[in-house]
Amino acid sequence: MNLDQAHATLSSSSLPAAVAGLQQVPQLVPADPSAAGGKALPPSKMKKPSVDKDSEEYRQRRERNNLAVKKSRMRSKQKAMDTQQRVNELKEENERLEAKIKLLSKELSVLKDLFLEHAHNLADNVQPPAAVDGASPVPNGGPANGQ
Amino acid sequence: MNLDQAHATLSSSSLPAAVAGLQQVPQLVPADPSAAGGKALPPSKMKKPSVDKDSEEYRQRRERNNLAVKKSRMRSKQKAMDTQQRVNELKEENERLEAKIKLLSKELSVLKDLFLEHAHNLADNVQPPAAVDGASPVPNGGPANGQ
DNA sequence: TTTAATTGCGCAATCG
DNA sequence: GCGATTGCGCAATTAA
């Protein structure tokens, strides 16, 4: 599957209009030094391309490049899809982490509350651990509280 | 799919700049499909395209499409970049969350250790506040651990 | 220097 | 009918 086609850039939307009803493959020609300022080219004769498109070697090169292009574009597309996939994965991971944070926060909160409660209990009823013998109804000073 | 594609490519604006003095010789006609496994055709005669490329309307359509293509590709590229950017942002966010989890875990661990220590103290030295008479040296069962 | 890979661009078919 | 997409080939450029 191949076809020829020329590619290049021309000035504006003005068609050279030189050729009327002839079939000719578009050609890229090296800029003619004498044709610098834009020149009408002979309708009956066209510049032959310095690159002969009929060349076997040319066709081979083209085909190889077409292949390479295809490959490259496939990769590019694949990469894009992978990136999108990555986004989705990261989003999921994020939600997971958020949930875990929520859980840990809750646990922490519970523990802290327990601490507070216990601190109050200490303040209200308990004496230092060192004394074991008699009951020492020592009114506790004040509750130590940290938060 | 499509087998024929012959373009006399001519553009209107924005040239690649470094086009080393190339000049396009325009002209129409579909390419020779001989190499495509089609029939070999005599150089002197070719099938005419049903679309006349000299048509003013044709050129207009082409130009508009070229514009649309350009636009579409720009968007596509932009979207890809945005997606990549999104990945980066999510990665950062992830690290942030991981750090937070680490911190919370540590806090939690500390609090739990405190609890354990206290439990041991209780087991070793303290009796329930309500009981004042007999000492009840009850060996602690085991540390309650959850994680 | 040769060759593969990438990139910009136009054409045509197709989609919405 | 029309702009938006998409596949494809060509050619210029950039890497290997």
Coordinates of C-alpha atoms in Angstrom, one line a residue, chain B residues 3-145:
Chain B
L3 CA -6.7 2.9 -0.9
D4 CA -6.2 6.1 -2.7
Q5 CA -4.9 9.2 -1.4
A6 CA -3.3 11.7 -3.5
H7 CA -2.7 15.1 -2.3
A8 CA -1.2 18.0 -4.0
T9 CA -0.3 19.4 -0.7
L10 CA -0.3 23.1 -0.5
S11 CA -0.7 25.0 2.6
S12 CA -1.6 28.4 3.5
S13 CA 0.2 29.5 6.6
S14 CA 2.7 28.6 9.2
L15 CA 5.5 26.9 7.5
P16 CA 8.1 24.9 9.4
A17 CA 10.5 27.6 8.8
A18 CA 13.5 25.5 8.1
V19 CA 12.2 24.4 4.8
A20 CA 15.4 24.7 2.9
G21 CA 14.4 26.4 -0.2
L22 CA 11.7 24.0 -1.2
Q23 CA 9.2 24.9 -3.7
Q24 CA 6.1 23.0 -4.4
V25 CA 4.9 22.2 -7.8
P26 CA 1.3 21.8 -7.4
Q27 CA -1.0 19.5 -9.1
L28 CA -3.7 17.1 -8.9
V29 CA -4.6 13.6 -9.7
P30 CA -4.7 10.6 -7.6
A31 CA -1.5 8.7 -7.1
D32 CA -0.6 5.7 -9.1
P33 CA -1.8 2.7 -7.2
S34 CA 0.4 0.4 -9.2
A35 CA 2.7 -0.2 -6.2
A36 CA -0.3 -0.9 -4.0
G37 CA -1.1 -4.1 -5.7
G38 CA -3.5 -2.4 -8.0
K39 CA -3.4 -2.4 -11.7
A40 CA -0.5 -0.9 -13.5
L41 CA -1.7 2.0 -15.5
P42 CA -0.2 3.5 -18.5
P43 CA 1.6 6.8 -17.9
S44 CA -0.5 8.4 -20.5
K45 CA -3.8 7.8 -19.0
M46 CA -5.1 8.1 -15.6
K47 CA -8.4 8.0 -13.9
K48 CA -9.8 11.4 -13.1
P49 CA -10.7 12.3 -9.6
S50 CA -14.3 13.0 -9.2
V51 CA -13.3 15.9 -7.1
D52 CA -11.7 18.8 -8.8
K53 CA -9.1 20.2 -6.7
D54 CA -9.0 23.4 -8.4
S55 CA -12.4 24.2 -7.2
E56 CA -12.6 27.2 -5.1
E57 CA -15.0 25.5 -2.8
Y58 CA -12.7 22.5 -2.4
R59 CA -9.8 24.7 -1.3
Q60 CA -12.0 26.4 1.2
R61 CA -13.1 23.1 2.6
R62 CA -9.6 21.9 2.8
E63 CA -8.4 25.0 4.5
R64 CA -11.1 24.8 7.1
N65 CA -10.5 21.2 7.8
N66 CA -6.8 21.8 8.1
L67 CA -7.6 24.4 10.7
A68 CA -9.9 22.1 12.5
V69 CA -7.3 19.4 12.5
K70 CA -4.8 21.7 14.0
K71 CA -7.2 22.8 16.7
S72 CA -8.1 19.3 17.5
R73 CA -4.5 18.2 17.8
M74 CA -3.7 21.1 20.0
R75 CA -6.5 20.2 22.3
S76 CA -5.4 16.6 22.3
K77 CA -1.9 17.5 23.2
Q78 CA -3.1 19.9 25.9
K79 CA -5.2 17.2 27.4
A80 CA -2.3 14.8 27.5
M81 CA -0.3 17.4 29.3
D82 CA -3.0 18.0 31.8
T83 CA -3.3 14.4 32.5
Q84 CA 0.4 14.2 33.2
Q85 CA 0.1 17.2 35.4
R86 CA -2.7 15.5 37.3
V87 CA -0.5 12.5 37.9
N88 CA 2.1 14.6 39.4
E89 CA -0.4 16.3 41.7
L90 CA -1.9 13.1 42.8
K91 CA 1.6 11.7 43.5
E92 CA 2.3 14.7 45.8
E93 CA -1.0 14.4 47.5
N94 CA -0.3 10.8 48.1
E95 CA 3.0 11.5 49.7
R96 CA 1.3 14.0 51.9
L97 CA -1.2 11.5 53.0
E98 CA 1.4 8.8 53.6
A99 CA 3.3 11.2 55.8
K100 CA 0.2 12.0 57.8
I101 CA -0.6 8.3 58.2
K102 CA 2.9 7.8 59.5
L103 CA 2.5 10.5 62.0
L104 CA -0.8 9.4 63.2
S105 CA 0.4 5.8 63.5
K106 CA 3.3 7.0 65.6
E107 CA 1.1 9.0 67.9
L108 CA -1.2 6.1 68.3
S109 CA 1.7 3.8 69.1
V110 CA 2.9 6.1 71.8
L111 CA -0.5 6.3 73.4
K112 CA -0.9 2.6 73.3
D113 CA 2.4 2.1 75.0
L114 CA 1.4 4.5 77.7
F115 CA -1.7 2.5 78.2
L116 CA 0.3 -0.7 78.4
E117 CA 2.7 0.7 80.9
H118 CA -0.1 2.0 83.0
A119 CA -1.8 -1.3 82.9
H120 CA 1.3 -2.9 84.2
N121 CA 1.6 -0.5 86.9
L122 CA -1.9 -1.3 87.9
A123 CA -1.2 -4.9 87.8
D124 CA 1.9 -4.5 89.9
N125 CA 0.9 -2.0 92.5
V126 CA -2.6 -0.9 92.5
Q127 CA -5.8 -2.2 93.7
P128 CA -9.2 -1.1 92.6
P129 CA -10.2 2.2 94.2
A130 CA -13.4 0.8 95.8
A131 CA -11.8 -2.1 97.6
V132 CA -9.8 -1.0 100.6
D133 CA -9.5 -4.1 102.8
G134 CA -7.8 -7.1 101.1
A135 CA -5.0 -6.8 98.6
S136 CA -5.7 -8.7 95.4
P137 CA -2.5 -9.5 93.6
V138 CA -4.2 -10.3 90.4
P139 CA -1.7 -11.0 87.7
N140 CA -2.7 -9.1 84.6
G141 CA -4.2 -11.2 81.9
G142 CA -2.6 -9.8 78.9
P143 CA -2.2 -6.6 77.0
A144 CA -5.0 -5.8 74.7
N145 CA -3.6 -4.9 71.4

